Amino acid sequence: MMLIEFADRFMASRETKTQQSPALERGARILDMVARSKSFLSLSDLSRELKIARSSVHSLCQTLVNLELLIRRSDQTFQLGPHVIRWSNAFALQSDVATEFAAIWDHETGLPGATITLTVQDGAEVVYIAARNNERARSSLEFRVGMRLPAAFTATGKAFLSHMSDYEIRRLYAPGLPEPRTARSIRSIDELLGELRDIRRDGYSCDEEQVAEGMVCYGAAVLDGSNRPIAGVAVSLSLDANAMTDRTAIIDNVTRMAARLSHRMGADLSATGNTGRAGPALPLQK
């Protein structure tokens, strides 16, 4: 993920910088495209999409393979290599919010069968930067660092989007919503806007089988010193989990965790009214 973020920033600023390395730029563009593609790409695919000569793509990809940034598959297509994951893990460890999340997540274990995740927003997607999968959870989806999912369907994604105006939402999804993942995934902007209004009112978000069948997630945004969302935290459970019998406790758990993280990030929760829902109070550790 760190590499993708670096590539995005690098590409966005390339027109304003007079000195740069063309080879590094092209290598970053290749990695970015491989990371974002929903299918494995070949040399011809990369050459065509990036408008780079096939011979140049071949040389760059060979270098990236040697550096373990790419893996060449048996069908001569490419996928991200293990070195990228090492960078992703390093980014997560060096990120303040991820570090704080790791410091408190083991205190939030009062929900049997629950999985706890932390994400950041990247446009119309969320990227997972930390995840504690519960081995007892019976879910078809295992969260992992670096995973990307549509923000419109996920609990943390909806928490992020709820901080945007309706105009910003419509502009973000001008090309249309992503392909549904399940029969429960929302299918219209108006439906999404309705959910976001409920989230702003209630202070938490919910994904009920919109990402994976048989799974429900409750989420909330983590705010920074400017009271803007910088991350999203979610608790995910199987719909048949015992903990689902106490929905209030689940929501209390995720909103308290988000409030604690926001406090540590410098947010003024009294200004937002988001100090966590009712329930046994957890001490705010500084």
mmCIF file of C-alpha atoms in Angstrom:
data_model
loop_
_atom_site.group_PDB
_atom_site.id
_atom_site.type_symbol
_atom_site.label_atom_id
_atom_site.label_comp_id
_atom_site.label_asym_id
_atom_site.label_seq_id
_atom_site.Cartn_x
_atom_site.Cartn_y
_atom_site.Cartn_z
ATOM 1 C CA MET A 1 0.000 0.000 0.000
ATOM 2 C CA MET A 2 2.835 2.402 0.804
ATOM 3 C CA LEU A 3 4.173 1.870 -2.710
ATOM 4 C CA ILE A 4 0.780 2.594 -4.260
ATOM 5 C CA GLU A 5 0.425 5.760 -2.198
ATOM 6 C CA PHE A 6 3.939 6.800 -3.197
ATOM 7 C CA ALA A 7 3.131 6.192 -6.855
ATOM 8 C CA ASP A 8 -0.063 8.224 -6.639
ATOM 9 C CA ARG A 9 1.756 11.180 -5.083
ATOM 10 C CA PHE A 10 4.645 10.846 -7.492
ATOM 11 C CA MET A 11 2.358 10.806 -10.532
ATOM 12 C CA ALA A 12 0.257 13.709 -9.276
ATOM 13 C CA SER A 13 3.276 15.939 -8.911
ATOM 14 C CA ARG A 14 5.230 14.922 -12.014
ATOM 15 C CA GLU A 15 4.100 17.904 -14.079
ATOM 16 C CA THR A 16 5.424 20.371 -11.517
ATOM 17 C CA LYS A 17 8.823 18.749 -11.027
ATOM 18 C CA THR A 18 11.564 19.479 -13.518
ATOM 19 C CA GLN A 19 13.888 16.687 -12.407
ATOM 20 C CA GLN A 20 12.761 13.086 -12.082
ATOM 21 C CA SER A 21 13.769 9.580 -13.057
ATOM 22 C CA PRO A 22 11.767 8.315 -16.068
ATOM 23 C CA ALA A 23 12.611 4.706 -15.245
ATOM 24 C CA LEU A 24 11.407 5.068 -11.647
ATOM 25 C CA GLU A 25 8.227 6.762 -12.821
ATOM 26 C CA ARG A 26 7.502 4.001 -15.308
ATOM 27 C CA GLY A 27 8.265 1.319 -12.759
ATOM 28 C CA ALA A 28 5.867 2.949 -10.296
ATOM 29 C CA ARG A 29 3.184 3.144 -12.996
ATOM 30 C CA ILE A 30 3.590 -0.565 -13.738
ATOM 31 C CA LEU A 31 3.307 -1.501 -10.062
ATOM 32 C CA ASP A 32 0.320 0.788 -9.630
ATOM 33 C CA MET A 33 -1.489 -0.806 -12.576
ATOM 34 C CA VAL A 34 -0.722 -4.360 -11.430
ATOM 35 C CA ALA A 35 -1.976 -3.486 -7.931
ATOM 36 C CA ARG A 36 -5.231 -1.996 -9.158
ATOM 37 C CA SER A 37 -6.081 -4.512 -11.870
ATOM 38 C CA LYS A 38 -8.810 -7.065 -11.169
ATOM 39 C CA SER A 39 -7.025 -9.579 -13.405
ATOM 40 C CA PHE A 40 -3.407 -10.552 -13.982
ATOM 41 C CA LEU A 41 -1.728 -8.461 -16.678
ATOM 42 C CA SER A 42 0.734 -9.520 -19.370
ATOM 43 C CA LEU A 43 3.538 -7.502 -20.967
ATOM 44 C CA SER A 44 1.237 -6.678 -23.867
ATOM 45 C CA ASP A 45 -1.501 -5.512 -21.487
ATOM 46 C CA LEU A 46 0.891 -3.237 -19.616
ATOM 47 C CA SER A 47 2.424 -1.854 -22.812
ATOM 48 C CA ARG A 48 -0.977 -1.084 -24.292
ATOM 49 C CA GLU A 49 -2.542 0.449 -21.177
ATOM 50 C CA LEU A 50 0.493 2.529 -20.190
ATOM 51 C CA LYS A 51 1.471 3.414 -23.776
ATOM 52 C CA ILE A 52 5.050 2.287 -23.176
ATOM 53 C CA ALA A 53 7.048 0.293 -25.740
ATOM 54 C CA ARG A 54 6.835 -3.457 -25.092
ATOM 55 C CA SER A 55 10.635 -3.746 -25.009
ATOM 56 C CA SER A 56 10.807 -1.103 -22.265
ATOM 57 C CA VAL A 57 8.046 -2.799 -20.280
ATOM 58 C CA HIS A 58 9.903 -6.114 -20.579
ATOM 59 C CA SER A 59 13.113 -4.579 -19.198
ATOM 60 C CA LEU A 60 11.311 -2.795 -16.357
ATOM 61 C CA CYS A 61 9.293 -5.852 -15.384
ATOM 62 C CA GLN A 62 12.414 -8.027 -15.352
ATOM 63 C CA THR A 63 14.046 -5.569 -12.959
ATOM 64 C CA LEU A 64 10.944 -5.503 -10.760
ATOM 65 C CA VAL A 65 10.881 -9.312 -10.722
ATOM 66 C CA ASN A 66 14.563 -9.418 -9.711
ATOM 67 C CA LEU A 67 13.777 -7.008 -6.859
ATOM 68 C CA GLU A 68 10.815 -9.198 -5.778
ATOM 69 C CA LEU A 69 8.451 -6.293 -6.430
ATOM 70 C CA LEU A 70 6.688 -8.397 -9.079
ATOM 71 C CA ILE A 71 6.175 -12.117 -9.530
ATOM 72 C CA ARG A 72 6.045 -13.580 -13.047
ATOM 73 C CA ARG A 73 3.329 -16.215 -13.139
ATOM 74 C CA SER A 74 3.488 -19.424 -15.179
ATOM 75 C CA ASP A 75 1.178 -17.893 -17.806
ATOM 76 C CA GLN A 76 3.592 -14.945 -18.191
ATOM 77 C CA THR A 77 1.329 -12.492 -16.393
ATOM 78 C CA PHE A 78 2.366 -10.544 -13.306
ATOM 79 C CA GLN A 79 1.280 -10.094 -9.711
ATOM 80 C CA LEU A 80 2.734 -8.055 -6.852
ATOM 81 C CA GLY A 81 5.749 -9.601 -5.172
ATOM 82 C CA PRO A 82 6.627 -10.149 -1.494
ATOM 83 C CA HIS A 83 8.798 -7.024 -1.253
ATOM 84 C CA VAL A 84 5.671 -4.884 -1.673
ATOM 85 C CA ILE A 85 4.089 -6.637 1.305
ATOM 86 C CA ARG A 86 7.156 -5.885 3.414
ATOM 87 C CA TRP A 87 6.770 -2.206 2.529
ATOM 88 C CA SER A 88 3.067 -2.385 3.287
ATOM 89 C CA ASN A 89 3.746 -3.897 6.704
ATOM 90 C CA ALA A 90 6.397 -1.258 7.379
ATOM 91 C CA PHE A 91 3.945 1.485 6.446
ATOM 92 C CA ALA A 92 1.363 0.058 8.826
ATOM 93 C CA LEU A 93 3.893 -0.159 11.657
ATOM 94 C CA GLN A 94 5.120 3.384 11.055
ATOM 95 C CA SER A 95 1.644 4.864 10.781
ATOM 96 C CA ASP A 96 0.587 6.481 14.046
ATOM 97 C CA VAL A 97 -3.041 5.443 13.760
ATOM 98 C CA ALA A 98 -2.081 1.847 12.925
ATOM 99 C CA THR A 99 0.306 1.729 15.865
ATOM 100 C CA GLU A 100 -2.345 3.058 18.229
ATOM 101 C CA PHE A 101 -4.862 0.608 16.797
ATOM 102 C CA ALA A 102 -2.498 -2.296 17.472
ATOM 103 C CA ALA A 103 -1.936 -1.005 21.010
ATOM 104 C CA ILE A 104 -5.600 -1.191 21.961
ATOM 105 C CA TRP A 105 -7.219 -3.886 19.819
ATOM 106 C CA ASP A 106 -6.499 -6.678 22.290
ATOM 107 C CA HIS A 107 -8.463 -4.759 24.919
ATOM 108 C CA GLU A 108 -11.557 -4.915 22.710
ATOM 109 C CA THR A 109 -12.073 -8.675 22.794
ATOM 110 C CA GLY A 110 -15.477 -8.866 24.450
ATOM 111 C CA LEU A 111 -17.110 -10.109 21.248
ATOM 112 C CA PRO A 112 -16.659 -13.816 20.515
ATOM 113 C CA GLY A 113 -16.207 -14.561 16.832
ATOM 114 C CA ALA A 114 -15.431 -10.952 15.910
ATOM 115 C CA THR A 115 -12.843 -9.679 13.457
ATOM 116 C CA ILE A 116 -11.451 -6.151 13.938
ATOM 117 C CA THR A 117 -10.078 -4.141 11.006
ATOM 118 C CA LEU A 118 -8.579 -0.732 10.276
ATOM 119 C CA THR A 119 -8.780 0.939 6.862
ATOM 120 C CA VAL A 120 -7.860 4.141 5.058
ATOM 121 C CA GLN A 121 -9.785 5.661 2.164
ATOM 122 C CA ASP A 122 -8.407 5.760 -1.369
ATOM 123 C CA GLY A 123 -11.010 7.430 -3.576
ATOM 124 C CA ALA A 124 -13.971 5.100 -4.006
ATOM 125 C CA GLU A 125 -12.188 2.244 -2.200
ATOM 126 C CA VAL A 126 -10.919 1.434 1.262
ATOM 127 C CA VAL A 127 -7.520 -0.164 1.846
ATOM 128 C CA TYR A 128 -6.979 -2.419 4.857
ATOM 129 C CA ILE A 129 -3.882 -1.475 6.859
ATOM 130 C CA ALA A 130 -4.479 -3.709 9.901
ATOM 131 C CA ALA A 131 -6.670 -6.716 10.613
ATOM 132 C CA ARG A 132 -7.157 -9.150 13.464
ATOM 133 C CA ASN A 133 -9.104 -12.070 12.014
ATOM 134 C CA ASN A 134 -10.835 -14.207 14.597
ATOM 135 C CA GLU A 135 -10.206 -17.891 13.909
ATOM 136 C CA ARG A 136 -13.682 -18.765 15.153
ATOM 137 C CA ALA A 137 -15.395 -16.451 12.676
ATOM 138 C CA ARG A 138 -17.256 -18.407 10.020
ATOM 139 C CA SER A 139 -16.947 -16.025 7.098
ATOM 140 C CA SER A 140 -16.243 -16.448 3.404
ATOM 141 C CA LEU A 141 -13.963 -13.390 3.557
ATOM 142 C CA GLU A 142 -10.614 -13.143 5.326
ATOM 143 C CA PHE A 143 -9.345 -9.585 5.699
ATOM 144 C CA ARG A 144 -5.666 -8.978 4.977
ATOM 145 C CA VAL A 145 -3.339 -5.990 4.889
ATOM 146 C CA GLY A 146 -3.384 -4.362 1.456
ATOM 147 C CA MET A 147 -6.855 -5.643 0.544
ATOM 148 C CA ARG A 148 -9.074 -3.174 -1.321
ATOM 149 C CA LEU A 149 -12.871 -3.161 -1.227
ATOM 150 C CA PRO A 150 -15.504 -0.726 -2.540
ATOM 151 C CA ALA A 151 -16.191 2.024 -0.007
ATOM 152 C CA ALA A 152 -19.890 2.064 -0.938
ATOM 153 C CA PHE A 153 -20.366 -1.482 0.392
ATOM 154 C CA THR A 154 -18.097 -1.614 3.455
ATOM 155 C CA ALA A 155 -18.824 -0.371 6.951
ATOM 156 C CA THR A 156 -15.643 1.693 7.194
ATOM 157 C CA GLY A 157 -16.112 2.989 3.655
ATOM 158 C CA LYS A 158 -19.598 4.217 4.486
ATOM 159 C CA ALA A 159 -18.186 5.865 7.631
ATOM 160 C CA PHE A 160 -15.699 7.766 5.453
ATOM 161 C CA LEU A 161 -18.336 8.724 2.881
ATOM 162 C CA SER A 162 -20.672 10.017 5.595
ATOM 163 C CA HIS A 163 -18.209 12.878 6.148
ATOM 164 C CA MET A 164 -18.640 13.987 2.535
ATOM 165 C CA SER A 165 -21.476 16.111 1.155
ATOM 166 C CA ASP A 166 -24.128 14.661 -1.138
ATOM 167 C CA TYR A 167 -22.594 16.698 -3.979
ATOM 168 C CA GLU A 168 -19.158 15.168 -3.322
ATOM 169 C CA ILE A 169 -20.677 11.680 -3.249
ATOM 170 C CA ARG A 170 -22.436 12.181 -6.584
ATOM 171 C CA ARG A 171 -19.224 13.509 -8.120
ATOM 172 C CA LEU A 172 -17.196 10.585 -6.747
ATOM 173 C CA TYR A 173 -19.651 8.091 -8.216
ATOM 174 C CA ALA A 174 -20.368 9.946 -11.440
ATOM 175 C CA PRO A 175 -19.215 6.852 -13.419
ATOM 176 C CA GLY A 176 -21.640 4.732 -11.374
ATOM 177 C CA LEU A 177 -21.403 2.433 -8.362
ATOM 178 C CA PRO A 178 -19.072 -0.593 -8.481
ATOM 179 C CA GLU A 179 -20.375 -4.005 -9.468
ATOM 180 C CA PRO A 180 -22.409 -5.548 -6.604
ATOM 181 C CA ARG A 181 -20.560 -8.135 -4.547
ATOM 182 C CA THR A 182 -23.703 -9.796 -3.181
ATOM 183 C CA ALA A 183 -27.448 -9.621 -3.655
ATOM 184 C CA ARG A 184 -27.552 -7.193 -0.698
ATOM 185 C CA SER A 185 -25.054 -4.670 -2.163
ATOM 186 C CA ILE A 186 -26.611 -1.263 -2.810
ATOM 187 C CA ARG A 187 -27.294 -0.456 -6.446
ATOM 188 C CA SER A 188 -28.074 3.271 -6.650
ATOM 189 C CA ILE A 189 -26.621 6.586 -5.524
ATOM 190 C CA ASP A 190 -29.930 7.523 -3.892
ATOM 191 C CA GLU A 191 -29.839 4.336 -1.817
ATOM 192 C CA LEU A 192 -26.274 5.126 -0.761
ATOM 193 C CA LEU A 193 -27.169 8.714 0.166
ATOM 194 C CA GLY A 194 -30.036 7.411 2.302
ATOM 195 C CA GLU A 195 -27.671 5.126 4.207
ATOM 196 C CA LEU A 196 -25.198 7.973 4.719
ATOM 197 C CA ARG A 197 -27.909 10.191 6.219
ATOM 198 C CA ASP A 198 -28.655 7.427 8.734
ATOM 199 C CA ILE A 199 -24.960 7.084 9.573
ATOM 200 C CA ARG A 200 -24.610 10.827 10.239
ATOM 201 C CA ARG A 201 -27.608 10.628 12.559
ATOM 202 C CA ASP A 202 -26.639 7.425 14.392
ATOM 203 C CA GLY A 203 -22.861 7.844 14.603
ATOM 204 C CA TYR A 204 -21.992 4.395 13.232
ATOM 205 C CA SER A 205 -22.220 2.528 9.923
ATOM 206 C CA CYS A 206 -23.357 -0.958 9.000
ATOM 207 C CA ASP A 207 -22.637 -3.381 6.170
ATOM 208 C CA GLU A 208 -25.063 -6.274 6.375
ATOM 209 C CA GLU A 209 -24.036 -8.846 3.765
ATOM 210 C CA GLN A 210 -23.124 -6.150 1.238
ATOM 211 C CA VAL A 211 -19.502 -7.346 1.023
ATOM 212 C CA ALA A 212 -19.845 -11.042 1.836
ATOM 213 C CA GLU A 213 -22.866 -13.250 2.403
ATOM 214 C CA GLY A 214 -23.388 -14.237 6.027
ATOM 215 C CA MET A 215 -21.260 -11.380 7.382
ATOM 216 C CA VAL A 216 -22.257 -8.153 9.101
ATOM 217 C CA CYS A 217 -19.857 -5.298 9.912
ATOM 218 C CA TYR A 218 -20.286 -2.224 12.094
ATOM 219 C CA GLY A 219 -17.909 0.676 11.578
ATOM 220 C CA ALA A 220 -16.986 4.188 12.674
ATOM 221 C CA ALA A 221 -14.529 6.839 11.516
ATOM 222 C CA VAL A 222 -11.301 7.733 13.293
ATOM 223 C CA LEU A 223 -10.767 11.514 13.305
ATOM 224 C CA ASP A 224 -7.578 13.561 13.363
ATOM 225 C CA GLY A 225 -6.750 16.869 15.061
ATOM 226 C CA SER A 226 -8.872 18.692 12.465
ATOM 227 C CA ASN A 227 -11.805 16.349 13.161
ATOM 228 C CA ARG A 228 -11.504 14.904 9.663
ATOM 229 C CA PRO A 229 -11.587 11.123 9.058
ATOM 230 C CA ILE A 230 -8.155 9.548 8.655
ATOM 231 C CA ALA A 231 -9.099 5.901 9.187
ATOM 232 C CA GLY A 232 -12.036 3.630 9.756
ATOM 233 C CA VAL A 233 -12.396 0.874 12.326
ATOM 234 C CA ALA A 234 -14.857 -1.994 12.016
ATOM 235 C CA VAL A 235 -16.010 -5.070 13.894
ATOM 236 C CA SER A 236 -17.117 -7.923 11.633
ATOM 237 C CA LEU A 237 -19.050 -11.017 12.667
ATOM 238 C CA SER A 238 -20.863 -13.932 11.136
ATOM 239 C CA LEU A 239 -24.596 -13.383 11.223
ATOM 240 C CA ASP A 240 -24.961 -16.570 13.238
ATOM 241 C CA ALA A 241 -22.322 -15.593 15.808
ATOM 242 C CA ASN A 242 -23.395 -15.632 19.440
ATOM 243 C CA ALA A 243 -22.316 -11.999 19.805
ATOM 244 C CA MET A 244 -24.991 -10.963 17.310
ATOM 245 C CA THR A 245 -27.555 -11.495 20.072
ATOM 246 C CA ASP A 246 -26.409 -8.201 21.604
ATOM 247 C CA ARG A 247 -26.291 -5.708 18.757
ATOM 248 C CA THR A 248 -25.977 -2.757 21.152
ATOM 249 C CA ALA A 249 -22.779 -4.176 22.668
ATOM 250 C CA ILE A 250 -21.268 -4.603 19.198
ATOM 251 C CA ILE A 251 -22.024 -1.000 18.226
ATOM 252 C CA ASP A 252 -20.784 0.283 21.589
ATOM 253 C CA ASN A 253 -17.557 -1.655 21.074
ATOM 254 C CA VAL A 254 -16.723 -0.217 17.665
ATOM 255 C CA THR A 255 -17.713 3.360 18.495
ATOM 256 C CA ARG A 256 -15.687 3.318 21.716
ATOM 257 C CA MET A 257 -12.661 2.018 19.836
ATOM 258 C CA ALA A 258 -13.048 4.740 17.190
ATOM 259 C CA ALA A 259 -13.431 7.369 19.912
ATOM 260 C CA ARG A 260 -10.285 6.169 21.706
ATOM 261 C CA LEU A 261 -8.286 6.215 18.484
ATOM 262 C CA SER A 262 -9.642 9.658 17.594
ATOM 263 C CA HIS A 263 -8.689 10.949 21.032
ATOM 264 C CA ARG A 264 -5.137 9.690 20.564
ATOM 265 C CA MET A 265 -4.998 11.329 17.132
ATOM 266 C CA GLY A 266 -5.895 14.699 18.683
ATOM 267 C CA ALA A 267 -9.561 14.947 17.721
ATOM 268 C CA ASP A 268 -11.886 17.188 19.721
ATOM 269 C CA LEU A 269 -14.734 14.738 20.265
ATOM 270 C CA SER A 270 -16.752 17.214 22.302
ATOM 271 C CA ALA A 271 -17.065 19.343 19.172
ATOM 272 C CA THR A 272 -18.541 16.447 17.207
ATOM 273 C CA GLY A 273 -20.669 14.918 19.942
ATOM 274 C CA ASN A 274 -19.036 11.591 19.063
ATOM 275 C CA THR A 275 -17.655 10.420 22.390
ATOM 276 C CA GLY A 276 -18.774 6.829 21.984
ATOM 277 C CA ARG A 277 -22.170 5.268 22.576
ATOM 278 C CA ALA A 278 -23.552 4.226 25.914
ATOM 279 C CA GLY A 279 -21.933 1.262 27.578
ATOM 280 C CA PRO A 280 -19.177 0.445 30.030
ATOM 281 C CA ALA A 281 -16.659 3.241 29.725
ATOM 282 C CA LEU A 282 -13.110 2.447 28.738
ATOM 283 C CA PRO A 283 -10.325 4.693 30.036
ATOM 284 C CA LEU A 284 -8.681 6.959 27.475
ATOM 285 C CA GLN A 285 -4.995 6.142 27.688
ATOM 286 C CA LYS A 286 -2.538 8.807 26.612
#
